[in-house]
Tab-separated table of C-alpha atoms in Angstrom:
chain	number	residue	atom	x	y	z
A	1	MET	CA	234.291	-167.934	156.022
A	2	LYS	CA	232.848	-164.496	156.849
A	3	LYS	CA	232.391	-162.347	153.757
A	4	ASN	CA	234.282	-159.054	153.799
A	5	LYS	CA	233.088	-155.851	152.189
A	6	LEU	CA	235.771	-155.031	149.677
A	7	TYR	CA	237.335	-151.823	148.461
A	8	GLY	CA	236.830	-152.100	144.693
A	9	PHE	CA	237.119	-155.338	142.694
A	10	ASN	CA	238.105	-158.705	144.128
A	11	ASN	CA	241.632	-159.039	142.792
A	12	LEU	CA	242.354	-162.609	143.993
A	13	THR	CA	243.279	-164.953	141.176
A	14	LYS	CA	242.282	-168.624	141.680
A	15	ASN	CA	244.090	-171.083	139.454
A	16	LEU	CA	243.096	-174.747	139.098
A	17	ASN	CA	245.246	-177.065	137.047
A	18	PHE	CA	244.415	-180.676	136.013
A	19	CYS	CA	246.919	-183.135	134.665
A	20	ILE	CA	244.875	-186.170	133.684
A	21	TYR	CA	246.038	-189.552	132.321
A	22	ASN	CA	244.205	-192.402	130.711
A	23	ILE	CA	246.063	-195.631	129.836
A	24	PHE	CA	245.212	-198.110	127.033
A	25	TYR	CA	246.519	-201.504	125.948
A	26	THR	CA	247.142	-201.392	122.191
A	27	ASN	CA	248.639	-204.740	121.167
A	28	SER	CA	249.285	-204.000	117.483
A	29	LYS	CA	250.277	-201.186	115.110
A	30	ILE	CA	246.723	-201.194	113.701
A	31	ASN	CA	245.223	-200.808	117.159
A	32	LYS	CA	247.616	-197.951	117.855
A	33	ILE	CA	246.359	-196.203	114.730
A	34	LYS	CA	242.754	-196.910	115.728
A	35	TYR	CA	243.465	-195.576	119.224
A	36	ILE	CA	244.756	-192.284	117.758
A	37	ASN	CA	241.637	-191.978	115.545
A	38	TYR	CA	239.495	-192.733	118.548
A	39	ILE	CA	241.143	-190.050	120.648
A	40	ASN	CA	241.007	-187.502	117.803
A	41	ASN	CA	237.271	-188.147	117.534
A	42	LYS	CA	236.370	-188.254	121.206
A	43	TYR	CA	238.493	-185.265	122.206
A	44	ASN	CA	238.482	-183.093	119.094
A	45	SER	CA	238.200	-179.325	119.542
A	46	TYR	CA	234.407	-179.214	119.111
A	47	LYS	CA	233.819	-181.759	121.812
A	48	LEU	CA	236.344	-180.059	124.107
A	49	ILE	CA	234.431	-176.765	123.596
A	50	LYS	CA	231.259	-178.433	124.913
A	51	ILE	CA	233.145	-179.556	128.074
A	52	LEU	CA	234.572	-176.095	128.660
A	53	LYS	CA	231.252	-174.376	128.039
A	54	LYS	CA	229.594	-176.587	130.664
A	55	THR	CA	232.526	-175.870	132.977
A	56	SER	CA	232.020	-172.081	132.503
A	57	LYS	CA	228.341	-172.486	133.306
A	58	ILE	CA	229.021	-174.411	136.510
A	59	ILE	CA	231.472	-171.877	137.907
A	60	GLY	CA	229.255	-168.970	136.874
A	61	ALA	CA	231.542	-167.418	134.313
A	62	ASN	CA	230.558	-165.637	131.053
A	63	ILE	CA	232.334	-166.640	127.846
A	64	LEU	CA	233.858	-163.755	125.907
A	65	ASN	CA	235.793	-165.573	123.245
A	66	ILE	CA	236.711	-169.137	122.021
A	67	ALA	CA	239.878	-170.205	120.233
A	68	LYS	CA	240.407	-173.801	119.083
A	69	GLN	CA	242.916	-175.874	117.172
A	70	ASP	CA	243.138	-179.509	116.039
A	71	TYR	CA	246.616	-180.852	115.378
A	72	GLU	CA	248.098	-183.403	112.959
A	73	PRO	CA	248.601	-186.238	113.476
A	74	GLN	CA	246.911	-185.982	116.861
A	75	GLY	CA	245.804	-183.731	119.678
A	76	ALA	CA	243.661	-180.656	120.156
A	77	SER	CA	243.589	-177.367	122.133
A	78	VAL	CA	240.751	-175.036	123.176
A	79	THR	CA	240.959	-171.761	125.097
A	80	LEU	CA	237.954	-169.801	126.451
A	81	LEU	CA	238.330	-166.169	127.562
A	82	ILE	CA	235.867	-165.752	130.434
A	83	SER	CA	234.684	-162.996	132.724
A	84	GLU	CA	232.962	-162.929	136.078
A	85	GLU	CA	230.457	-160.294	134.852
A	86	ILE	CA	228.488	-159.960	131.614
A	87	ILE	CA	230.409	-157.715	129.250
A	88	LYS	CA	228.180	-155.150	127.590
A	89	LYS	CA	228.835	-153.706	124.156
A	90	ASN	CA	231.880	-151.383	123.995
A	91	ILE	CA	232.960	-152.276	127.550
A	92	LEU	CA	236.090	-154.373	127.945
A	93	ALA	CA	237.149	-155.253	131.485
A	94	HIS	CA	239.268	-158.079	133.091
A	95	LEU	CA	239.577	-159.758	129.695
A	96	ASP	CA	243.136	-160.975	130.307
A	97	LYS	CA	242.559	-162.237	133.859
A	98	SER	CA	240.220	-165.190	133.469
A	99	HIS	CA	240.465	-168.085	131.064
A	100	ILE	CA	239.888	-171.819	130.655
A	101	CYS	CA	242.140	-173.891	128.365
A	102	ILE	CA	242.509	-177.577	127.608
A	103	HIS	CA	245.151	-179.561	125.612
A	104	THR	CA	245.290	-183.239	124.709
A	105	TYR	CA	248.484	-185.245	124.225
A	106	PRO	CA	247.958	-188.822	122.919
A	107	GLU	CA	251.111	-190.963	122.599
A	108	SER	CA	252.325	-194.560	122.480
A	109	HIS	CA	255.295	-196.461	123.948
A	110	PRO	CA	257.735	-197.229	121.065
A	111	LYS	CA	258.276	-200.869	122.253
A	112	LYS	CA	255.618	-201.830	124.779
A	113	LYS	CA	251.972	-202.280	123.958
A	114	ILE	CA	250.903	-199.222	125.931
A	115	SER	CA	249.281	-195.932	124.793
A	116	THR	CA	248.735	-192.992	127.039
A	117	LEU	CA	246.476	-189.996	126.781
A	118	ARG	CA	247.384	-186.873	128.782
A	119	ILE	CA	244.906	-184.009	129.150
A	120	ASP	CA	246.042	-180.713	130.579
A	121	LEU	CA	243.274	-178.407	131.770
A	122	GLU	CA	243.635	-174.957	133.399
A	123	ILE	CA	240.914	-172.802	134.906
A	124	SER	CA	242.029	-169.320	135.994
A	125	THR	CA	239.485	-166.937	137.481
A	126	CYS	CA	239.676	-163.490	138.931
A	127	GLY	CA	237.012	-162.307	141.390
A	128	ILE	CA	234.555	-164.260	143.592
A	129	ILE	CA	233.936	-167.189	141.221
A	130	SER	CA	235.840	-170.371	142.116
A	131	PRO	CA	237.058	-173.041	139.647
A	132	LEU	CA	236.643	-175.627	142.393
A	133	LYS	CA	232.941	-175.722	141.676
A	134	ALA	CA	233.649	-177.597	138.435
A	135	LEU	CA	236.021	-180.113	140.070
A	136	ASN	CA	233.565	-183.098	140.282
A	137	TYR	CA	232.043	-182.446	136.840
A	138	LEU	CA	235.455	-182.627	135.222
A	139	ILE	CA	236.559	-185.772	137.093
A	140	TYR	CA	233.275	-187.560	136.220
A	141	LYS	CA	233.396	-186.338	132.592
A	142	LEU	CA	236.966	-187.287	131.808
A	143	LYS	CA	236.966	-190.573	133.739
A	144	SER	CA	240.689	-190.796	134.367
A	145	ASP	CA	243.139	-193.373	135.726
A	146	ILE	CA	245.462	-190.723	137.232
A	147	ILE	CA	244.541	-187.190	138.168
A	148	ILE	CA	247.055	-184.586	139.450
A	149	ILE	CA	245.405	-181.428	140.636
A	150	ASP	CA	247.077	-178.135	141.618
A	151	TYR	CA	245.134	-175.194	143.076
A	152	LYS	CA	246.666	-171.833	143.966
A	153	ILE	CA	245.275	-168.536	145.117
A	154	ARG	CA	247.441	-165.619	144.081
A	155	GLY	CA	247.565	-161.932	144.956
A	156	PHE	CA	245.418	-160.059	147.427
A	157	THR	CA	242.397	-157.878	147.615
A	158	ARG	CA	241.452	-155.174	150.202
A	159	ASN	CA	238.540	-154.580	152.526
A	160	LEU	CA	237.113	-151.163	153.252
A	161	LYS	CA	239.703	-150.628	156.019
A	162	GLY	CA	242.489	-151.171	153.549
A	163	GLU	CA	243.502	-154.532	155.068
A	164	LYS	CA	244.839	-157.139	152.700
A	165	ILE	CA	242.887	-160.385	152.153
A	166	PHE	CA	245.010	-163.226	150.703
A	167	ILE	CA	242.283	-165.926	150.673
A	168	ASP	CA	238.485	-165.632	150.530
A	169	GLN	CA	237.387	-169.246	150.878
A	170	LYS	CA	237.678	-172.000	153.417
A	171	ILE	CA	240.052	-174.710	152.216
A	172	ASN	CA	242.741	-176.919	153.727
A	173	SER	CA	242.712	-179.588	150.967
A	174	ILE	CA	241.383	-180.054	147.440
A	175	GLN	CA	239.865	-183.258	148.789
A	176	ASN	CA	237.280	-181.139	150.712
A	177	PHE	CA	235.640	-180.427	147.328
A	178	ILE	CA	235.736	-183.952	145.831
A	179	ASP	CA	232.593	-186.082	145.867
A	180	LYS	CA	232.596	-189.062	148.297
A	181	LYS	CA	231.748	-191.488	145.496
A	182	ILE	CA	234.909	-190.366	143.661
A	183	LYS	CA	237.043	-190.750	146.740
A	184	LYS	CA	236.055	-194.408	147.055
A	185	LEU	CA	237.532	-195.115	143.608
A	186	TYR	CA	240.981	-193.558	144.136
A	187	ASP	CA	243.992	-193.619	146.384
A	188	MET	CA	244.834	-190.010	147.165
A	189	LEU	CA	247.876	-188.091	148.311
A	190	ASP	CA	248.000	-184.421	149.428
A	191	ILE	CA	250.842	-181.916	149.425
A	192	ASN	CA	249.601	-178.561	150.836
A	193	LEU	CA	251.542	-175.345	151.536
A	194	TYR	CA	248.949	-173.427	153.580
A	195	GLN	CA	251.021	-170.288	154.109
A	196	GLU	CA	251.456	-169.956	150.326
A	197	ASN	CA	247.835	-170.900	149.517
A	198	ILE	CA	249.049	-173.748	147.347
A	199	PHE	CA	247.240	-177.143	147.327
A	200	ASN	CA	248.063	-180.336	145.484
A	201	THR	CA	246.199	-183.653	145.311
A	202	LYS	CA	247.305	-186.712	143.380
A	203	MET	CA	244.806	-189.511	142.589
A	204	ILE	CA	245.252	-193.033	141.169
A	205	LEU	CA	242.564	-195.660	140.652
A	206	LYS	CA	242.441	-198.446	143.281
A	207	HIS	CA	241.274	-201.216	140.925
A	208	LEU	CA	241.565	-202.024	137.260
A	209	ASN	CA	238.951	-203.743	135.143
A	210	LEU	CA	240.993	-205.135	132.249
A	211	ASN	CA	238.082	-204.811	129.755
A	212	ASN	CA	238.215	-201.036	130.210
A	213	TYR	CA	241.838	-200.870	129.038
A	214	ILE	CA	241.863	-203.079	125.950
A	215	PHE	CA	241.371	-200.562	123.186
A	216	ASN	CA	239.899	-202.782	120.456
A	217	LYS	CA	236.695	-204.488	121.672
A	218	ASN	CA	237.411	-207.430	119.292
A	219	ASN	CA	240.488	-208.230	121.351
A	220	LYS	CA	238.743	-208.503	124.715
A	221	LYS	CA	238.725	-212.282	124.575
A	222	ILE	CA	242.352	-212.619	125.611
A	223	LYS	CA	243.607	-215.883	127.056
A	224	GLU	CA	243.451	-215.778	130.794
A	225	LYS	CA	247.176	-216.544	131.282
A	226	LYS	CA	247.965	-213.215	129.641
A	227	ASN	CA	245.638	-211.207	131.877
A	228	ASN	CA	248.121	-210.823	134.728
A	229	LYS	CA	250.882	-209.786	132.321
A	230	ILE	CA	248.718	-207.093	130.795
A	231	ILE	CA	247.489	-205.859	134.151
A	232	ASN	CA	251.092	-205.632	135.412
A	233	LEU	CA	252.041	-203.683	132.319
A	234	LEU	CA	249.208	-201.246	132.948
A	235	TRP	CA	249.981	-200.880	136.645
A	236	ASN	CA	253.642	-200.285	135.878
A	237	GLU	CA	252.771	-197.458	133.491
A	238	MET	CA	250.374	-195.896	135.965
A	239	ASN	CA	252.815	-196.056	138.884
A	240	GLU	CA	255.620	-194.555	136.832
A	241	ILE	CA	253.358	-191.615	135.936
A	242	TYR	CA	251.940	-191.268	139.540
A	243	TYR	CA	255.341	-191.303	141.260
A	244	GLY	CA	257.190	-189.466	138.493
A	245	LYS	CA	259.993	-191.969	137.876
A	246	ASN	CA	260.815	-194.947	135.654
A	247	ASN	CA	260.807	-198.403	137.273
């Protein structure tokens, strides 16, 4: 897309939202406790900060402030205040317009042997930097079973003639920015509202390797006759999440 000379600052806000799910088979109360401890360790606030710092670097944003919180009995949140430009001492600009935040929500089914981790991640930028640059890094890093992505461009900016510009990048689908290797692993569905600059992509893994879903490694030697039952349990959980309804 041809770059326009702008009148003042680029006021377009680009907002990328991830809703990410990972499913686990936890076949005992002890394994459910171990699962929560595992999640609290792997996705504690310090490790989430590392992910978001890398994300900021990829999209070309400068970090102004970091806030973090670990919760009891489980879960963590991290928010980064970011800016397109380097903020010099005693100069505060655009501080409330750009941020990255992430929240984790581990939980378990009260009756079935299923535990689910949901991760919500939002990248909101103002200016020329685009959160879509971090798309593949985050998908690879978080290695998810289900990914629901929303991308919206809000507001407008003006060129030197005073004409409004409502979008400053070429896009007709989020899939345009996803690596081919990732696409081979997932079934994908798009819902796009082009006139509103709203784009949505849902992704679900095509194939399951049971060993990746049994939480406790000591329990991987499950009798083969139970394999299909466990796989069906996992697929049922994933399909309910993906289609947004209980079977």
